[in-house]
XYZ file of C-alpha atoms in Angstrom:
414
model
C 0.000 0.000 0.000
C 2.778 2.434 0.984
C 4.483 1.741 -2.305
C 1.504 3.179 -4.180
C 0.939 6.270 -1.910
C 4.524 7.557 -1.598
C 4.848 8.567 -5.273
C 1.861 10.968 -4.789
C 2.748 12.448 -1.360
C 6.233 13.696 -2.255
C 5.077 15.959 -5.126
C 2.408 17.528 -2.856
C 4.905 18.209 -0.091
C 7.362 19.651 -2.569
C 4.687 21.992 -4.034
C 3.683 23.333 -0.587
C 7.342 24.035 0.297
C 7.874 25.932 -2.962
C 4.692 28.020 -2.362
C 5.857 28.924 1.148
C 9.239 30.039 -0.188
C 7.602 32.249 -2.853
C 5.261 33.957 -0.313
C 8.165 34.591 2.018
C 10.085 36.191 -0.806
C 7.079 38.310 -2.000
C 4.918 39.222 1.115
C 2.745 41.735 -0.827
C 0.879 38.789 -2.306
C -0.297 37.706 1.141
C -4.043 38.423 1.675
C -4.582 41.418 4.104
C -8.176 41.958 5.368
C -7.276 45.500 6.638
C -5.867 46.728 3.360
C -8.259 49.116 1.493
C -8.613 48.533 -2.200
C -9.777 51.274 -4.535
C -13.333 50.771 -5.758
C -13.705 49.509 -9.237
C -14.926 52.079 -11.681
C -18.225 51.171 -13.246
C -19.286 52.709 -16.500
C -22.799 54.132 -16.258
C -25.464 52.643 -18.438
C -25.910 54.380 -21.715
C -29.358 55.597 -20.615
C -27.783 57.652 -17.765
C -24.989 59.274 -19.713
C -25.444 63.057 -20.053
C -26.646 64.012 -23.500
C -25.915 67.731 -23.134
C -23.288 69.027 -25.463
C -21.751 71.041 -22.591
C -19.254 69.080 -20.516
C -20.110 68.837 -16.814
C -16.798 70.450 -15.838
C -17.781 73.688 -17.634
C -21.250 74.190 -16.043
C -21.545 77.246 -13.781
C -22.388 76.720 -10.097
C -26.064 77.191 -9.157
C -26.976 80.680 -8.003
C -28.065 80.292 -4.354
C -29.868 83.178 -2.589
C -27.916 83.786 0.597
C -29.893 85.103 3.556
C -28.692 88.190 5.351
C -27.061 87.563 8.726
C -29.611 87.580 11.541
C -29.576 90.946 13.284
C -30.335 90.302 16.945
C -29.909 93.955 17.898
C -32.805 95.176 15.807
C -35.353 95.433 18.644
C -35.110 97.965 21.475
C -33.602 96.964 24.789
C -36.608 98.400 26.623
C -40.283 98.992 25.859
C -40.748 101.510 28.652
C -41.572 104.314 26.197
C -44.422 102.270 24.725
C -45.700 101.375 28.175
C -45.495 104.976 29.394
C -47.500 106.073 26.379
C -50.233 103.423 26.617
C -50.492 102.407 30.277
C -52.169 105.616 31.593
C -55.128 104.879 29.289
C -55.600 101.336 30.656
C -58.013 101.300 33.598
C -59.180 98.829 36.208
C -62.892 98.041 36.153
C -64.772 96.867 39.228
C -68.318 95.743 38.545
C -70.758 94.697 41.251
C -74.275 93.374 41.369
C -76.751 92.659 44.127
C -77.938 89.075 44.490
C -80.336 87.422 46.868
C -78.582 85.632 49.685
C -79.684 82.038 50.125
C -81.919 81.563 53.154
C -80.650 79.295 55.905
C -82.298 75.843 55.737
C -83.532 76.113 59.346
C -85.649 79.137 58.422
C -88.011 76.842 56.540
C -89.013 75.243 59.857
C -91.973 77.041 61.535
C -90.445 76.358 64.942
C -87.445 78.594 64.210
C -89.499 81.190 62.324
C -91.358 82.133 65.524
C -88.179 83.540 67.025
C -87.721 86.080 64.226
C -89.850 89.013 63.189
C -91.258 89.167 59.689
C -88.581 91.664 58.547
C -85.709 89.570 59.854
C -87.068 86.428 58.244
C -86.995 87.910 54.753
C -84.274 86.976 52.302
C -81.175 89.161 52.628
C -79.118 90.637 49.829
C -75.391 90.494 49.258
C -72.969 92.137 46.851
C -70.947 90.211 44.299
C -67.923 91.939 42.734
C -65.780 91.133 39.735
C -62.845 92.861 38.172
C -61.436 93.399 34.737
C -59.711 96.006 32.629
C -60.631 98.630 30.079
C -59.010 101.084 27.680
C -59.753 104.795 27.355
C -59.947 105.432 23.616
C -60.963 109.103 23.518
C -60.328 112.216 25.585
C -64.058 112.660 26.123
C -64.165 109.530 28.273
C -65.197 106.558 26.128
C -63.828 103.272 27.451
C -63.681 99.949 25.595
C -63.919 96.736 27.586
C -65.398 93.239 27.297
C -69.109 92.602 27.566
C -68.520 89.751 29.997
C -66.636 92.077 32.355
C -69.684 94.285 33.012
C -72.508 91.872 32.125
C -75.302 92.044 34.701
C -73.551 94.685 36.803
C -75.612 97.108 38.886
C -72.644 99.411 39.415
C -69.394 99.875 37.518
C -66.403 101.661 39.009
C -63.368 102.698 36.967
C -59.954 103.286 38.544
C -57.257 105.125 36.600
C -53.541 104.581 36.879
C -53.116 108.042 38.447
C -55.311 107.049 41.380
C -58.585 108.686 40.339
C -61.804 106.667 40.578
C -65.284 107.293 39.201
C -68.518 105.558 38.314
C -69.064 104.650 34.668
C -72.111 104.834 32.427
C -72.844 101.973 30.044
C -73.215 103.397 26.535
C -73.870 100.078 24.843
C -72.857 96.437 24.668
C -72.433 93.897 21.897
C -72.568 90.364 23.338
C -71.879 88.753 19.954
C -68.407 90.289 19.742
C -67.978 90.483 23.548
C -67.390 94.240 23.492
C -68.891 97.025 25.597
C -68.515 100.808 25.640
C -68.502 102.790 28.894
C -68.169 106.501 29.524
C -66.553 108.333 32.397
C -66.549 112.074 33.113
C -63.189 113.277 34.375
C -60.862 116.055 33.297
C -57.587 115.577 31.429
C -58.200 111.968 30.511
C -55.403 110.069 28.722
C -56.361 108.265 25.520
C -54.592 105.483 23.651
C -53.852 105.580 19.930
C -55.364 102.844 17.745
C -53.201 100.979 15.267
C -54.381 99.462 11.996
C -54.819 95.852 13.079
C -54.809 94.736 9.423
C -51.071 95.495 9.418
C -50.361 93.199 12.377
C -48.022 90.365 11.366
C -47.149 87.090 13.013
C -43.909 87.564 14.918
C -44.530 91.199 15.891
C -43.742 92.031 19.495
C -46.883 92.523 21.580
C -47.390 93.844 25.115
C -50.472 93.065 27.219
C -51.543 95.578 29.874
C -54.230 94.862 32.448
C -55.048 94.021 36.048
C -54.566 90.251 36.416
C -55.963 88.725 39.614
C -56.447 92.229 41.001
C -52.758 92.662 41.851
C -52.603 96.004 40.030
C -51.642 97.141 36.579
C -49.255 94.631 34.997
C -47.390 94.509 31.679
C -46.411 91.256 29.972
C -44.597 90.713 26.685
C -44.839 88.198 23.865
C -45.353 88.085 20.133
C -48.282 87.895 17.764
C -48.743 84.134 17.413
C -51.498 84.140 14.781
C -54.159 86.329 13.215
C -57.694 85.631 12.038
C -58.366 82.951 14.649
C -61.971 81.666 14.571
C -63.990 78.500 15.259
C -63.148 78.794 18.950
C -66.734 78.848 20.192
C -66.166 82.018 22.223
C -68.279 84.552 20.324
C -70.748 84.563 17.485
C -68.316 86.658 15.429
C -64.672 85.694 15.810
C -61.589 87.169 14.177
C -59.069 87.028 16.998
C -55.435 88.003 17.241
C -53.553 85.262 19.100
C -50.623 86.137 21.356
C -48.371 84.368 23.826
C -48.095 87.441 26.060
C -49.291 86.304 29.489
C -53.018 87.026 29.896
C -54.733 85.996 33.121
C -58.131 86.508 34.787
C -58.525 90.260 35.253
C -56.757 91.077 31.977
C -60.069 90.875 30.107
C -60.839 94.182 28.439
C -57.227 95.360 28.702
C -54.916 96.520 25.957
C -52.714 94.585 23.575
C -50.238 97.132 22.198
C -47.374 97.213 19.722
C -43.816 98.450 20.465
C -44.934 101.992 19.606
C -47.591 101.944 22.326
C -50.578 101.832 19.942
C -53.588 99.599 20.551
C -53.767 96.544 18.300
C -56.408 94.591 20.221
C -58.634 94.217 23.274
C -57.620 91.200 25.356
C -60.639 88.981 25.788
C -59.926 85.292 26.420
C -57.321 82.627 27.082
C -57.038 78.932 26.317
C -56.115 77.235 29.559
C -56.487 73.892 31.303
C -55.396 75.307 34.651
C -57.162 78.683 34.710
C -53.882 80.572 34.287
C -51.894 81.682 31.276
C -50.520 78.891 29.097
C -49.271 81.084 26.277
C -52.468 81.116 24.208
C -54.394 84.357 24.549
C -56.865 86.039 22.216
C -57.585 89.703 21.513
C -60.292 91.422 19.484
C -58.596 93.385 16.658
C -58.515 97.163 17.058
C -60.242 97.731 13.709
C -63.239 95.626 14.740
C -63.330 97.268 18.167
C -63.245 100.698 16.522
C -66.187 99.970 14.218
C -68.287 98.569 17.070
C -67.363 101.565 19.242
C -68.661 103.941 16.572
C -71.924 102.050 16.136
C -72.623 101.749 19.856
C -71.903 105.440 20.409
C -73.791 106.798 17.393
C -76.629 104.263 17.119
C -76.777 102.577 20.494
C -76.560 99.150 18.885
C -74.555 97.224 16.295
C -76.429 96.782 13.020
C -75.630 93.561 11.192
C -76.996 91.886 8.113
C -79.157 88.800 8.627
C -80.666 86.063 6.454
C -82.784 84.355 9.093
C -81.579 80.794 8.636
C -79.987 78.154 10.810
C -77.064 76.683 8.907
C -75.447 73.281 9.234
C -72.028 72.353 7.901
C -72.050 70.091 4.859
C -70.006 66.928 5.330
C -68.698 64.823 2.455
C -71.358 62.180 3.073
C -74.165 64.744 3.096
C -72.772 66.364 -0.041
C -72.873 63.001 -1.830
C -76.483 62.461 -0.719
C -77.411 65.799 -2.316
C -75.622 64.878 -5.529
C -72.698 67.262 -4.959
C -69.181 66.221 -5.841
C -67.487 68.431 -3.239
C -68.695 69.407 0.253
C -69.093 73.113 -0.451
C -71.986 75.159 0.865
C -74.205 74.782 3.939
C -77.487 73.042 4.623
C -80.425 75.219 5.610
C -81.440 73.405 8.800
C -84.128 75.902 9.754
C -85.787 79.083 8.537
C -86.905 81.832 10.913
C -90.577 82.612 10.510
C -91.179 85.901 8.657
C -87.411 86.350 8.294
C -85.645 87.405 5.073
C -84.996 83.801 3.993
C -88.606 82.766 4.587
C -89.869 85.721 2.538
C -87.487 84.808 -0.297
C -88.724 81.208 -0.368
C -85.829 79.327 1.202
C -86.840 76.042 2.808
C -85.258 73.664 5.334
C -83.220 71.099 3.439
C -82.010 73.519 0.779
C -78.254 73.591 0.193
C -76.919 77.128 -0.002
C -74.011 77.061 -2.461
C -73.068 80.693 -3.018
C -73.997 84.194 -1.896
C -73.504 87.149 -4.211
C -71.399 84.949 -6.480
C -69.051 83.890 -3.678
C -68.840 80.139 -3.107
C -69.475 79.163 0.516
C -66.492 77.271 1.865
C -66.811 78.087 5.563
C -70.122 78.687 7.335
C -68.715 80.965 10.049
C -66.753 83.090 7.584
C -69.907 83.426 5.490
C -71.841 84.458 8.584
C -69.337 87.247 9.256
C -69.508 88.348 5.627
C -73.313 88.538 5.771
C -73.135 90.561 8.989
C -71.172 93.262 7.186
C -73.838 93.670 4.478
C -76.194 96.619 5.145
C -79.827 95.614 5.745
C -82.009 96.215 2.699
C -79.366 95.021 0.234
C -80.609 92.733 -2.559
C -78.498 89.583 -2.382
C -78.395 86.900 -5.131
C -78.230 83.306 -3.886
C -77.593 79.938 -5.530
C -79.127 76.884 -3.907
C -79.684 73.193 -4.606
C -83.185 71.855 -4.013
C -84.180 68.351 -4.943
C -80.959 67.905 -6.912
C -81.572 70.991 -9.058
C -79.737 74.302 -8.936
C -81.851 77.387 -8.418
C -81.108 81.103 -8.319
C -83.053 83.532 -6.161
C -82.736 87.010 -4.678
C -83.048 87.812 -0.995
C -83.350 91.157 0.762
C -80.964 91.259 3.712
C -82.619 92.028 7.038
C -81.264 93.420 10.298
C -80.048 90.820 12.744
C -82.084 90.892 15.988
C -80.147 91.572 19.154
C -79.910 88.222 20.975
C -80.605 87.957 24.664
C -77.947 86.569 26.987
C -79.987 83.425 27.443
C -80.139 82.659 23.740
C -76.736 83.933 22.643
C -75.100 80.530 22.848
C -77.993 78.871 21.008
C -77.857 81.158 17.976
C -74.158 81.348 17.293
C -74.645 79.361 14.087
C -77.469 81.562 12.825
C -76.894 83.715 9.770
């Protein structure tokens, strides 16, 4: 057996010895796992090769618009000038009303009633007080504040920054925008300047001045966080300026000013889960406040256009059921008896598509647009009834002044 194997083993051993000698003489042929090898160049497919006649090396670099360096010294180091200009016109408002004090439960027992005379046994009265803020907007004593600050008050007292106090007269209120106008009679009254709130931009510095928690006049600073805020369920007509300047209970009716000390809004509400400021406050724009001020002073009420319908938003499913491809327009859920819509022939179940040629995309925005139309105006409408489009003309009426009890129920009325 060994005679047949030995002839094959010796050549193998000889070959391995020769290979070892060659590798020792030329170590660069040894495999090295840590040695980096240049990647192999792969020719791109013909479909990816540039077809432009201009070589890539000769193309100019793209023109990139470089932003200017951020200037962090643009704003003033202090807003004291703005505060000194505006703060004297911001007042504290103390409203009080008389309520019936609850009778003690024992007084319902005839045994205890015999120990008290008839006068003593009657229900007693007590005084409830609330506080807020206001802004003097004219030298003849007109003060803007929120309706909810003075709502139901039997007496309203106004305290100025200079220490003077006086009773105020209610000129008029507008619950649907939550604004009220008071008047005080004092000499040398300061008055704030009103800015054009249409020029307010997101990112502008804003200062809130008021009397939070009754601690005294306080100034807080933030920015304009948003404009045109609506669908908040606060008022019937909403077009709020949003700010992160700290607004707390007692700030209602106070001033939101710009860095020049001009009024850009009347602080009115906050979004809060704790009752305190969480950086989301809302102010009524100065332009809207100005127009309502003029109407309350000159007419005693705010005149708004009115159709006399109850509108319901049109969902995609409802739109499909009415044969509409897109959910635009509103459903007429109800028609006020003898109102403008009823006289024009509108019926519950009609889909109101457009008003005066303007397609209805948002019911609340349309409601605000209708409110700005003078009563008596002839208004063309487009509706869908029974799957057919119809055109009609409606004469805009004057919106009735809602009572406090029904204000919340009619916020979707148009």
